Short mmCIF file of C-alpha atoms and ligand atoms in Angstrom, two decimals:
data_model
loop_
_atom_site.label_atom_id
_atom_site.label_comp_id
_atom_site.label_asym_id
_atom_site.label_seq_id
_atom_site.Cartn_x
_atom_site.Cartn_y
_atom_site.Cartn_z
CA MET A 1 3.09 -117.08 36.87
CA ASN A 2 -0.68 -117.52 36.38
CA THR A 3 -2.21 -120.38 38.31
CA VAL A 4 -5.27 -122.45 37.51
CA ASP A 5 -6.53 -125.78 38.80
CA ILE A 6 -7.33 -127.42 35.44
CA ALA A 7 -6.03 -126.41 32.01
CA ILE A 8 -7.94 -127.62 28.97
CA VAL A 9 -6.03 -127.36 25.70
CA GLY A 10 -8.18 -127.02 22.58
CA ALA A 11 -11.72 -125.69 22.13
CA GLY A 12 -13.29 -128.15 19.72
CA PHE A 13 -15.95 -130.71 20.65
CA GLY A 14 -13.50 -132.20 23.18
CA GLY A 15 -12.40 -129.01 24.94
CA ILE A 16 -15.89 -127.55 25.06
CA GLY A 17 -17.33 -130.87 26.27
CA ALA A 18 -14.63 -131.04 28.95
CA ALA A 19 -15.33 -127.49 30.12
CA ILE A 20 -19.07 -128.11 30.40
CA THR A 21 -18.57 -131.46 32.13
CA LEU A 22 -16.16 -129.98 34.69
CA LYS A 23 -18.51 -127.12 35.43
CA ARG A 24 -21.47 -129.44 35.87
CA ALA A 25 -19.38 -131.66 38.17
CA GLY A 26 -18.43 -128.71 40.40
CA PHE A 27 -14.85 -128.16 39.19
CA GLY A 28 -15.10 -124.49 38.35
CA ASP A 29 -11.45 -123.43 38.36
CA PHE A 30 -10.39 -124.13 34.77
CA LEU A 31 -9.27 -122.35 31.64
CA VAL A 32 -9.59 -123.43 28.02
CA PHE A 33 -6.58 -122.52 25.87
CA GLU A 34 -7.27 -122.36 22.16
CA GLN A 35 -4.74 -121.32 19.54
CA ALA A 36 -7.38 -119.99 17.15
CA ASN A 37 -9.50 -116.92 17.75
CA HIS A 38 -12.75 -118.89 17.79
CA VAL A 39 -14.05 -122.10 19.32
CA GLY A 40 -15.20 -125.04 17.19
CA GLY A 41 -12.02 -126.96 16.31
CA THR A 42 -12.68 -129.22 13.30
CA TRP A 43 -15.84 -127.26 12.49
CA ARG A 44 -14.08 -123.89 12.60
CA ALA A 45 -11.09 -125.06 10.58
CA ASN A 46 -12.83 -127.08 7.86
CA THR A 47 -14.97 -124.77 5.74
CA TYR A 48 -14.66 -126.45 2.36
CA PRO A 49 -17.73 -126.48 0.09
CA GLY A 50 -20.12 -129.30 0.97
CA ILE A 51 -18.72 -129.97 4.46
CA ALA A 52 -21.10 -131.94 6.68
CA CYS A 53 -20.94 -134.64 9.31
CA ASP A 54 -21.30 -138.26 8.25
CA VAL A 55 -23.00 -139.59 11.35
CA PRO A 56 -26.55 -138.46 12.20
CA SER A 57 -26.69 -135.04 13.87
CA HIS A 58 -28.85 -136.31 16.73
CA LEU A 59 -25.84 -138.46 17.69
CA TYR A 60 -23.13 -136.05 16.64
CA SER A 61 -23.91 -133.70 19.53
CA PHE A 62 -23.58 -133.78 23.31
CA SER A 63 -25.98 -136.05 25.18
CA PHE A 64 -26.50 -133.22 27.68
CA ALA A 65 -27.23 -130.63 24.98
CA LEU A 66 -29.48 -132.13 22.34
CA ASN A 67 -30.30 -129.70 19.58
CA PRO A 68 -33.96 -129.79 18.52
CA ASP A 69 -33.21 -127.36 15.70
CA TRP A 70 -30.92 -129.42 13.44
CA SER A 71 -32.09 -128.58 9.93
CA ASP A 72 -30.90 -131.84 8.37
CA THR A 73 -30.37 -135.41 9.53
CA PHE A 74 -26.66 -134.90 8.62
CA SER A 75 -25.92 -131.24 9.34
CA GLY A 76 -23.60 -128.97 7.46
CA GLY A 77 -20.35 -127.69 8.98
CA GLN A 78 -21.57 -124.15 9.69
CA GLU A 79 -24.53 -125.48 11.66
CA ILE A 80 -22.29 -127.72 13.78
CA TRP A 81 -19.95 -124.81 14.40
CA ASP A 82 -22.93 -122.63 15.45
CA TYR A 83 -24.11 -125.44 17.75
CA LEU A 84 -20.73 -125.55 19.52
CA SER A 85 -20.67 -121.76 19.94
CA ALA A 86 -24.21 -121.89 21.34
CA CYS A 87 -23.13 -124.57 23.86
CA VAL A 88 -20.30 -122.29 25.03
CA ASP A 89 -22.81 -119.54 25.81
CA ARG A 90 -25.56 -121.75 27.15
CA PHE A 91 -23.26 -123.35 29.75
CA GLY A 92 -21.39 -120.16 30.65
CA ILE A 93 -18.00 -121.30 29.31
CA ARG A 94 -17.02 -118.05 27.60
CA PRO A 95 -15.32 -116.44 30.66
CA HIS A 96 -13.07 -119.53 30.87
CA LEU A 97 -11.86 -119.24 27.26
CA ARG A 98 -8.40 -118.03 26.40
CA LEU A 99 -8.65 -117.69 22.64
CA GLY A 100 -5.59 -116.87 20.55
CA HIS A 101 -3.55 -118.76 23.18
CA PRO A 102 -1.47 -121.47 21.50
CA VAL A 103 0.15 -123.71 24.09
CA HIS A 104 3.74 -124.21 22.97
CA GLU A 105 5.03 -126.53 25.69
CA MET A 106 3.55 -128.52 28.59
CA ALA A 107 5.97 -129.86 31.17
CA TRP A 108 5.37 -131.68 34.45
CA ASP A 109 7.29 -130.22 37.35
CA ASP A 110 8.26 -133.19 39.54
CA ARG A 111 8.92 -130.99 42.56
CA GLU A 112 5.80 -128.81 42.38
CA GLN A 113 3.65 -131.69 41.13
CA ARG A 114 2.04 -129.35 38.67
CA TRP A 115 2.04 -128.75 34.94
CA ARG A 116 3.78 -125.73 33.48
CA LEU A 117 2.19 -124.51 30.28
CA GLU A 118 4.02 -122.09 28.07
CA THR A 119 1.52 -120.17 26.00
CA ALA A 120 1.91 -117.29 23.58
CA HIS A 121 0.65 -115.05 26.39
CA GLY A 122 2.71 -116.18 29.33
CA VAL A 123 3.28 -119.17 31.55
CA PHE A 124 0.47 -120.92 33.42
CA SER A 125 0.71 -123.46 36.22
CA ALA A 126 -2.01 -126.12 36.41
CA ARG A 127 -2.60 -129.13 38.64
CA VAL A 128 -4.34 -131.04 35.85
CA VAL A 129 -4.22 -130.88 32.04
CA ILE A 130 -6.96 -132.12 29.76
CA ASN A 131 -5.50 -132.30 26.28
CA ALA A 132 -8.15 -131.86 23.60
CA THR A 133 -5.99 -130.88 20.66
CA GLY A 134 -7.87 -133.24 18.35
CA PRO A 135 -6.78 -136.28 16.34
CA LEU A 136 -7.69 -134.63 13.03
CA SER A 137 -6.45 -131.09 13.48
CA ASP A 138 -3.02 -131.04 11.83
CA PRO A 139 -3.38 -131.28 8.04
CA SER A 140 -1.02 -133.68 6.33
CA ILE A 141 0.43 -132.81 2.93
CA PRO A 142 2.37 -135.60 1.20
CA ASP A 143 6.01 -135.04 0.50
CA ILE A 144 5.79 -135.11 -3.30
CA PRO A 145 9.04 -134.42 -5.18
CA GLY A 146 8.99 -131.04 -6.90
CA LEU A 147 6.09 -129.62 -4.90
CA ASP A 148 8.08 -126.47 -4.15
CA SER A 149 8.57 -125.84 -7.85
CA PHE A 150 4.82 -125.54 -8.54
CA ARG A 151 3.99 -122.13 -10.00
CA GLY A 152 0.32 -122.21 -9.11
CA THR A 153 -1.42 -122.28 -5.73
CA THR A 154 -1.66 -125.25 -3.38
CA PHE A 155 -3.76 -125.67 -0.24
CA HIS A 156 -5.20 -128.36 2.03
CA SER A 157 -8.96 -128.86 2.23
CA ALA A 158 -8.82 -128.08 5.97
CA ARG A 159 -7.45 -124.62 5.12
CA TRP A 160 -9.77 -123.79 2.25
CA ARG A 161 -8.78 -120.67 0.29
CA HIS A 162 -12.09 -118.86 -0.01
CA ASP A 163 -10.24 -115.87 -1.41
CA LEU A 164 -9.30 -117.94 -4.47
CA ASP A 165 -11.81 -118.01 -7.32
CA LEU A 166 -11.82 -121.50 -8.86
CA THR A 167 -14.05 -120.46 -11.76
CA GLY A 168 -12.64 -121.72 -15.04
CA ARG A 169 -9.33 -122.79 -13.44
CA ARG A 170 -7.49 -126.07 -13.96
CA VAL A 171 -7.75 -127.75 -10.60
CA ALA A 172 -6.08 -130.94 -9.39
CA VAL A 173 -7.36 -132.75 -6.30
CA VAL A 174 -5.02 -135.19 -4.57
CA GLY A 175 -6.86 -137.75 -2.47
CA THR A 176 -10.33 -139.29 -2.51
CA GLY A 177 -11.17 -139.56 1.19
CA ALA A 178 -13.99 -138.25 3.35
CA SER A 179 -13.39 -134.54 2.66
CA ALA A 180 -12.67 -134.91 -1.08
CA VAL A 181 -15.92 -136.76 -1.79
CA GLN A 182 -17.77 -133.88 -0.16
CA PHE A 183 -16.08 -130.97 -1.97
CA ILE A 184 -15.44 -132.54 -5.43
CA PRO A 185 -19.17 -132.49 -6.42
CA ARG A 186 -19.37 -128.84 -5.30
CA ILE A 187 -16.40 -127.51 -7.23
CA ALA A 188 -16.74 -129.69 -10.34
CA PRO A 189 -19.40 -127.51 -12.04
CA GLN A 190 -17.40 -124.35 -11.31
CA VAL A 191 -13.85 -125.21 -12.37
CA GLY A 192 -12.54 -125.33 -15.95
CA SER A 193 -11.09 -128.79 -15.54
CA LEU A 194 -10.76 -131.10 -12.55
CA THR A 195 -8.20 -133.89 -12.32
CA VAL A 196 -8.77 -136.20 -9.37
CA PHE A 197 -5.83 -138.32 -8.25
CA GLN A 198 -6.97 -141.53 -6.56
CA ARG A 199 -4.57 -143.89 -4.79
CA THR A 200 -7.18 -146.34 -3.50
CA ALA A 201 -10.84 -146.49 -4.49
CA PRO A 202 -13.01 -145.77 -1.45
CA TRP A 203 -16.17 -147.66 -0.55
CA VAL A 204 -19.06 -145.26 -1.11
CA ILE A 205 -22.60 -145.87 0.06
CA PRO A 206 -25.72 -143.75 -0.51
CA ARG A 207 -26.08 -140.77 1.79
CA ARG A 208 -29.51 -141.07 3.35
CA SER A 209 -29.85 -137.50 4.54
CA ARG A 210 -32.96 -135.39 4.46
CA PRO A 211 -34.13 -132.05 5.83
CA ILE A 212 -35.77 -132.27 9.26
CA SER A 213 -39.25 -130.80 8.92
CA ARG A 214 -40.62 -127.93 10.99
CA VAL A 215 -43.17 -130.31 12.50
CA GLU A 216 -40.44 -132.70 13.66
CA ARG A 217 -38.47 -129.84 15.17
CA THR A 218 -41.53 -128.60 17.03
CA ILE A 219 -42.07 -132.10 18.38
CA TYR A 220 -38.44 -132.30 19.55
CA ARG A 221 -38.79 -128.94 21.26
CA THR A 222 -42.12 -129.58 22.96
CA VAL A 223 -42.62 -133.31 23.52
CA PRO A 224 -40.47 -134.46 26.43
CA GLY A 225 -38.25 -137.40 25.53
CA ALA A 226 -39.12 -137.41 21.80
CA GLN A 227 -35.68 -136.43 20.55
CA ARG A 228 -33.94 -138.66 23.06
CA LEU A 229 -36.02 -141.58 21.81
CA VAL A 230 -34.89 -140.88 18.23
CA ARG A 231 -31.31 -140.55 19.42
CA THR A 232 -31.51 -143.86 21.26
CA ALA A 233 -32.87 -145.61 18.16
CA LEU A 234 -30.07 -144.09 16.06
CA TYR A 235 -27.50 -145.06 18.69
CA TRP A 236 -28.40 -148.75 18.52
CA SER A 237 -28.77 -148.82 14.74
CA ARG A 238 -25.26 -147.35 14.44
CA GLU A 239 -23.91 -149.79 17.00
CA ALA A 240 -25.23 -152.61 14.82
CA LEU A 241 -23.03 -151.34 11.95
CA ALA A 242 -19.92 -152.18 13.97
CA ILE A 243 -20.68 -155.89 13.58
CA GLY A 244 -19.38 -155.83 10.00
CA PHE A 245 -16.14 -154.12 11.09
CA LEU A 246 -15.51 -156.54 13.92
CA HIS A 247 -16.52 -159.63 11.92
CA PRO A 248 -15.61 -158.79 8.29
CA ARG A 249 -17.23 -161.93 6.84
CA LEU A 250 -20.57 -160.41 7.83
CA ASN A 251 -19.83 -157.41 5.64
CA LYS A 252 -21.02 -159.02 2.40
CA ARG A 253 -24.48 -157.42 2.37
CA ALA A 254 -23.16 -153.91 2.96
CA GLN A 255 -20.56 -154.42 0.23
CA ALA A 256 -23.24 -155.61 -2.18
CA LEU A 257 -25.25 -152.48 -1.40
CA ALA A 258 -22.26 -150.25 -2.13
CA LEU A 259 -21.45 -152.10 -5.37
CA ALA A 260 -25.07 -151.75 -6.47
CA HIS A 261 -24.80 -147.99 -5.78
CA LEU A 262 -21.66 -147.90 -7.94
CA ARG A 263 -23.33 -149.90 -10.75
CA ARG A 264 -26.40 -147.69 -10.66
CA GLN A 265 -24.43 -144.46 -10.78
CA VAL A 266 -21.52 -145.42 -13.09
CA PRO A 267 -22.58 -147.15 -16.33
CA ASP A 268 -19.10 -146.97 -17.93
CA PRO A 269 -17.32 -150.28 -17.10
CA VAL A 270 -13.83 -148.76 -17.43
CA LEU A 271 -14.53 -145.99 -14.92
CA ARG A 272 -16.42 -148.43 -12.71
CA ALA A 273 -13.40 -150.73 -12.59
CA LYS A 274 -11.25 -147.82 -11.43
CA LEU A 275 -13.79 -147.03 -8.72
CA THR A 276 -14.22 -150.59 -7.47
CA PRO A 277 -12.50 -151.03 -4.10
CA THR A 278 -10.01 -153.87 -3.80
CA TYR A 279 -10.18 -154.34 -0.03
CA VAL A 280 -12.87 -155.28 2.46
CA MET A 281 -15.37 -152.55 3.28
CA GLY A 282 -14.60 -150.73 6.54
CA CYS A 283 -10.84 -151.22 6.35
CA LYS A 284 -10.72 -147.52 5.43
CA ARG A 285 -13.43 -145.04 6.39
CA VAL A 286 -16.68 -145.78 4.53
CA LEU A 287 -17.88 -142.70 2.64
CA LEU A 288 -21.41 -141.45 2.14
CA SER A 289 -22.31 -139.69 -1.08
CA ASN A 290 -25.00 -139.47 -3.73
CA ASP A 291 -23.19 -136.96 -5.92
CA TYR A 292 -19.53 -138.06 -5.92
CA TYR A 293 -19.80 -140.67 -8.70
CA PRO A 294 -21.96 -138.39 -10.90
CA ALA A 295 -19.42 -135.56 -10.45
CA LEU A 296 -16.61 -137.80 -11.72
CA GLN A 297 -18.56 -138.36 -14.93
CA ARG A 298 -18.80 -134.69 -15.88
CA PRO A 299 -17.03 -133.92 -19.17
CA ASN A 300 -14.56 -131.59 -17.41
CA VAL A 301 -13.55 -134.17 -14.78
CA ASP A 302 -10.86 -136.83 -15.11
CA LEU A 303 -10.08 -139.60 -12.61
CA VAL A 304 -6.40 -140.58 -12.58
CA VAL A 305 -5.39 -143.80 -10.86
CA GLU A 306 -1.71 -143.85 -11.82
CA ARG A 307 0.61 -142.96 -8.95
CA ILE A 308 1.96 -139.42 -8.77
CA ARG A 309 5.66 -139.22 -9.60
CA GLU A 310 6.33 -135.52 -9.13
CA VAL A 311 4.99 -132.02 -9.28
CA VAL A 312 6.34 -129.73 -12.00
CA PRO A 313 5.87 -125.95 -12.31
CA ASP A 314 2.65 -126.30 -14.30
CA GLY A 315 1.13 -129.57 -13.17
CA ILE A 316 1.44 -133.10 -11.82
CA VAL A 317 3.32 -135.93 -13.53
CA THR A 318 2.22 -139.52 -12.96
CA VAL A 319 4.45 -142.61 -13.12
CA ASP A 320 3.31 -143.31 -16.70
CA GLY A 321 5.05 -140.06 -17.72
CA VAL A 322 1.84 -138.11 -18.41
CA THR A 323 1.76 -134.45 -17.30
CA HIS A 324 -1.61 -133.30 -15.96
CA PRO A 325 -1.67 -129.50 -16.21
CA ALA A 326 -2.98 -127.59 -13.17
CA ASP A 327 -3.21 -124.01 -11.86
CA ILE A 328 -4.32 -125.07 -8.39
CA ILE A 329 -3.64 -128.22 -6.36
CA ILE A 330 -6.01 -129.06 -3.52
CA PHE A 331 -4.86 -131.67 -1.03
CA GLY A 332 -7.60 -133.82 0.46
CA THR A 333 -4.94 -135.93 2.09
CA GLY A 334 -6.02 -136.11 5.71
CA PHE A 335 -4.25 -135.35 8.94
CA HIS A 336 -1.29 -136.27 11.15
CA VAL A 337 -3.29 -138.81 13.13
CA THR A 338 -0.70 -141.29 14.35
CA ASP A 339 2.08 -138.69 14.54
CA PRO A 340 0.38 -135.68 16.19
CA PRO A 341 2.87 -132.79 16.57
CA VAL A 342 1.69 -132.20 20.17
CA ARG A 343 3.58 -135.33 21.28
CA HIS A 344 6.89 -133.48 20.98
CA HIS A 345 5.64 -130.67 23.23
CA VAL A 346 4.46 -132.62 26.27
CA ARG A 347 7.05 -133.61 28.87
CA GLY A 348 6.09 -135.89 31.72
CA ARG A 349 8.01 -137.15 34.74
CA GLY A 350 11.78 -136.91 34.38
CA GLY A 351 11.43 -134.79 31.22
CA GLN A 352 10.30 -137.68 29.00
CA THR A 353 8.29 -136.51 25.99
CA LEU A 354 5.07 -138.15 24.83
CA ALA A 355 6.89 -138.85 21.54
CA GLU A 356 9.46 -140.90 23.47
CA ALA A 357 6.79 -142.69 25.49
CA TRP A 358 4.96 -143.42 22.25
CA THR A 359 7.92 -145.09 20.53
CA PRO A 360 7.33 -147.45 18.75
CA THR A 361 3.58 -146.82 19.00
CA MET A 362 0.96 -144.68 20.77
CA ARG A 363 -0.47 -146.30 23.88
CA ALA A 364 -2.70 -144.96 26.62
CA TYR A 365 -4.58 -146.59 29.47
CA LEU A 366 -8.27 -146.49 28.42
CA GLY A 367 -7.12 -144.23 25.57
CA THR A 368 -7.00 -141.49 28.19
CA MET A 369 -3.88 -141.54 30.42
CA VAL A 370 -0.23 -142.42 29.86
CA ALA A 371 2.12 -143.85 32.51
CA GLY A 372 4.76 -141.25 33.37
CA PHE A 373 2.40 -138.34 32.62
CA PRO A 374 0.63 -137.54 35.90
CA ASN A 375 -2.70 -135.70 35.94
CA PHE A 376 -2.63 -135.57 32.14
CA PHE A 377 -5.80 -136.67 30.38
CA LEU A 378 -6.06 -137.12 26.62
CA LEU A 379 -9.41 -136.73 24.93
CA LEU A 380 -9.66 -138.90 21.82
CA GLY A 381 -6.28 -140.40 22.66
CA PRO A 382 -4.95 -143.63 21.10
CA ASN A 383 -7.56 -146.23 20.06
CA THR A 384 -10.62 -144.13 20.75
CA GLY A 385 -11.63 -143.52 17.12
CA LEU A 386 -14.70 -145.09 15.54
CA GLY A 387 -15.74 -145.98 12.02
CA HIS A 388 -19.42 -146.54 12.67
CA THR A 389 -20.75 -143.87 14.99
CA SER A 390 -20.11 -140.52 16.64
CA VAL A 391 -16.82 -139.93 18.45
CA VAL A 392 -18.64 -137.53 20.76
CA LEU A 393 -19.89 -140.67 22.52
CA MET A 394 -16.28 -141.70 23.14
CA MET A 395 -15.33 -138.26 24.47
CA GLU A 396 -18.21 -138.31 26.89
CA SER A 397 -17.16 -141.74 28.19
CA GLN A 398 -13.64 -140.38 28.68
CA LEU A 399 -14.93 -137.31 30.49
CA HIS A 400 -16.84 -139.55 32.86
CA GLN A 401 -13.54 -141.27 33.74
CA VAL A 402 -11.74 -137.90 34.08
CA VAL A 403 -14.30 -136.62 36.58
CA ALA A 404 -14.14 -139.92 38.49
CA ALA A 405 -10.34 -139.57 38.69
CA LEU A 406 -10.57 -135.97 39.89
CA ARG A 407 -13.11 -136.95 42.55
CA HIS A 408 -10.92 -139.84 43.65
CA MET A 409 -7.97 -137.47 44.07
CA ARG A 410 -10.08 -135.01 46.02
CA ARG A 411 -11.48 -137.74 48.28
CA THR A 412 -8.12 -139.37 49.00
CA GLY A 413 -6.09 -136.15 49.15
CA LEU A 414 -3.75 -137.29 46.36
CA ALA A 415 -1.94 -134.50 44.54
CA ALA A 416 -1.26 -136.55 41.44
CA ILE A 417 -2.05 -139.90 39.84
CA GLU A 418 -1.03 -141.74 36.73
CA PRO A 419 -1.93 -145.15 35.34
CA ASP A 420 -0.05 -148.16 36.63
CA PRO A 421 2.24 -149.31 33.75
CA VAL A 422 1.03 -152.88 34.34
CA ALA A 423 -2.60 -151.81 33.88
CA GLN A 424 -1.63 -149.83 30.79
CA GLN A 425 0.17 -152.85 29.33
CA ARG A 426 -2.78 -155.11 30.15
CA PHE A 427 -5.08 -152.71 28.32
CA ALA A 428 -2.70 -152.65 25.31
CA GLU A 429 -2.72 -156.46 25.14
CA PHE A 430 -6.51 -156.46 25.35
CA LEU A 431 -6.66 -154.02 22.41
CA ASP A 432 -4.21 -156.04 20.31
CA ALA A 433 -6.18 -159.24 20.91
CA LYS A 434 -9.48 -157.56 20.02
CA MET A 435 -7.95 -155.93 16.93
CA ALA A 436 -6.58 -159.19 15.53
CA ASN A 437 -9.53 -160.32 13.41
CA THR A 438 -11.17 -157.02 12.68
CA VAL A 439 -11.50 -155.48 9.23
CA TRP A 440 -8.78 -152.92 10.05
CA THR A 441 -6.13 -155.61 10.32
CA SER A 442 -7.46 -158.25 7.95
CA GLY A 443 -9.24 -156.08 5.36
CA GLY A 444 -6.29 -155.79 2.98
CA CYS A 445 -5.75 -152.03 2.96
CA THR A 446 -3.33 -149.43 4.25
CA SER A 447 -5.20 -146.69 6.03
CA TRP A 448 -4.60 -143.61 8.18
CA TYR A 449 -5.74 -145.74 11.11
CA LEU A 450 -2.33 -147.47 10.99
CA ASP A 451 0.98 -145.98 12.13
CA ALA A 452 4.32 -146.29 10.35
CA ASN A 453 4.75 -149.80 11.83
CA GLY A 454 1.36 -150.94 10.59
CA HIS A 455 -0.05 -150.90 14.13
CA ASN A 456 -3.60 -149.66 14.58
CA ALA A 457 -3.24 -146.95 17.21
CA THR A 458 -6.38 -145.10 16.21
CA ILE A 459 -9.50 -147.22 16.26
CA TRP A 460 -11.42 -148.66 19.20
CA PRO A 461 -11.91 -152.30 18.16
CA GLY A 462 -15.39 -152.62 19.57
CA TYR A 463 -18.73 -151.01 20.18
CA ALA A 464 -19.09 -147.52 21.66
CA THR A 465 -21.13 -149.25 24.36
CA GLY A 466 -18.19 -151.49 25.29
CA PHE A 467 -15.95 -148.45 25.71
CA ARG A 468 -18.57 -146.70 27.78
CA LEU A 469 -18.99 -149.67 30.11
CA ARG A 470 -15.23 -149.95 30.57
CA LEU A 471 -14.85 -146.30 31.47
CA ARG A 472 -17.94 -146.08 33.63
CA ARG A 473 -16.14 -147.42 36.68
CA PHE A 474 -12.99 -145.90 38.12
CA ARG A 475 -10.57 -148.61 39.26
CA PRO A 476 -8.19 -147.13 41.85
CA ALA A 477 -5.99 -150.24 41.62
CA ASP A 478 -5.16 -149.40 37.99
CA TYR A 479 -3.72 -146.04 39.00
CA ARG A 480 -0.89 -145.13 41.30
CA PRO A 481 0.02 -142.02 43.25
CA VAL A 482 2.97 -140.10 41.89
CA PRO A 483 6.04 -139.94 44.15
CA VAL A 484 7.33 -136.49 45.11
CA LEU A 485 10.91 -135.84 44.01
CA GLU A 486 13.23 -136.04 47.04
CA GLU A 487 15.43 -132.97 47.73
CA VAL A 488 19.13 -133.73 47.23
C1 FAD B 501 -13.87 -132.78 7.87
C2 FAD B 501 -14.13 -133.63 9.07
C3 FAD B 501 -15.37 -134.21 9.26
C4 FAD B 501 -15.60 -135.00 10.39
N1 FAD B 501 -16.83 -135.58 10.54
C5 FAD B 501 -17.05 -136.36 11.61
C6 FAD B 501 -18.32 -136.99 11.79
O1 FAD B 501 -19.22 -136.86 10.98
N2 FAD B 501 -18.49 -137.77 12.87
C7 FAD B 501 -17.50 -137.97 13.79
O2 FAD B 501 -17.72 -138.69 14.77
N3 FAD B 501 -16.30 -137.36 13.66
C8 FAD B 501 -16.06 -136.57 12.60
N4 FAD B 501 -14.84 -135.98 12.44
C9 FAD B 501 -13.82 -136.15 13.47
C10 FAD B 501 -13.76 -134.87 14.32
O3 FAD B 501 -12.46 -134.41 14.31
C11 FAD B 501 -14.24 -135.15 15.72
O4 FAD B 501 -15.57 -135.59 15.65
C12 FAD B 501 -14.23 -133.94 16.65
O5 FAD B 501 -14.63 -132.77 16.02
C13 FAD B 501 -12.88 -133.78 17.30
O6 FAD B 501 -12.98 -132.81 18.30
P1 FAD B 501 -11.71 -132.42 19.17
O7 FAD B 501 -12.14 -131.35 20.08
O8 FAD B 501 -11.11 -133.63 19.76
O9 FAD B 501 -10.66 -131.89 18.12
P2 FAD B 501 -10.74 -130.63 17.18
O10 FAD B 501 -12.11 -130.33 16.78
O11 FAD B 501 -9.73 -130.83 16.12
O12 FAD B 501 -10.26 -129.42 18.12
C14 FAD B 501 -8.95 -129.34 18.58
C15 FAD B 501 -8.66 -127.87 18.89
O13 FAD B 501 -7.41 -127.80 19.55
C16 FAD B 501 -6.73 -126.66 19.09
N5 FAD B 501 -5.30 -126.83 19.34
C17 FAD B 501 -4.48 -127.77 18.78
N6 FAD B 501 -3.24 -127.63 19.27
C18 FAD B 501 -3.26 -126.59 20.14
C19 FAD B 501 -2.29 -125.96 20.96
N7 FAD B 501 -1.02 -126.38 20.98
N8 FAD B 501 -2.66 -124.91 21.73
C20 FAD B 501 -3.94 -124.49 21.73
N9 FAD B 501 -4.91 -125.04 20.96
C21 FAD B 501 -4.58 -126.08 20.19
C22 FAD B 501 -7.08 -126.60 17.62
O14 FAD B 501 -6.89 -125.29 17.10
C23 FAD B 501 -8.54 -127.02 17.64
O15 FAD B 501 -9.39 -125.92 17.74
C24 FAD B 501 -14.58 -135.20 11.33
C25 FAD B 501 -13.33 -134.63 11.12
C26 FAD B 501 -13.10 -133.85 10.01
C27 FAD B 501 -11.75 -133.24 9.81
#
């Protein structure tokens, strides 16, 4: 069996950030297992036309690796992917990578007090696991009756079929979320016809992006502190946006702005009515676009708001009995966020799976550790998502806590720790109380933030700063050493 001190699973922002943080903190014995053949995670997998981040690039990057060369205030996917690859090289992470290594099972050995990882290339034993498999990495395709009977081609936007020429084809897009509003304007001029199936109208605000000039980039590269100053200003302006999510009655101005954007871009009152959201802004992810509404008004584009009843060999039938012919169906239907497949493949103390521990809902102490799962850290675990700013900030806060835990174990000679169930429960109650009056619970929508029971197990109900302050200190009393299994 191969042995390593720390196993990181996943090589997206989280896994790469973890690797760099460990190395900088003096924990050099680690491997990063990635199922794909390249690093990058989200930014490797999602290559659809128009892909870009929707928080400013200066914030959507590591605080310890600012990039003075961003070409746009909201960078495209390829540039973010290149940035992550460059970080891997700059911080000497490449020798630690095990690409093409899917981890099939992770099980805690009570006797050895170590994790056993079954990968496609053999078994590894690790003292600590940092799980960075990503909250948005498993595409979700709705279970529509008749889908198997479709004669054309179907794919999810996170697995874009670049080999497929859409020119002149009849294309149906299911879903109008963050990815769809980015790729619809790009494919609309190319396809023969485009039918967009909308379940709920999203809130769309103008996208205030612009190219970053050569002069600005030179300043960032040469003037010490200049880029950090810009980042700090952006950080606080984004933090201010959370106010509307936490206190929905203060959302009125932002909603008025979005409705004005809709009025300006969509003169037709019938179409505008279909595109007017019926819930409070922020309840679902707010989308940024200047070209989505114009794309929907092209003569070859049709917005359908009737529910889908079934798929037939040559199209999609809605509940009103109308058949919408299609050669290709593209799903922009999001990811398995509250039901990540990885939960079935992680076994903690006594063989309990994460799926069992997370019934009826996902819980984790500080969104990072789960009672019964020793030395197992989750990056972007339950309730660490954000609607207003970069999740990289959340990951970095978590990594601070991970390093503090590792140092605590080293200092005290503990082989394994896990959160005290009482501390975990206390944290869960704190989250539920904070969540109560936010837009996600009172905004009148159903969103991917909610699990099957309607519980919000995804979003951090606060400011990124609040999370950071909470995770800055390591509280030994909230953790407990793991007992060794007695020989019988
Ligand atoms: C289209 C899109 C746009 C986004 N835009 C933004 C944005 O603008 N701002 C923002 O804050 N967030 C955004 N997000 C959220 C984004 O997912 C996170 O910001 C971030 O990229 C997550 O990084 P991660 O490392 O946690 O997960 P990922 O990037 O998903 O990486 C997880 C990695 O784990 C690997 N993996 C999974 N299971 C296994 C296994 N069993 N064995 C081995 N490897 C495995 C996967 O192959 C993947 O490479 C966006 C998400 C999407 C999908």
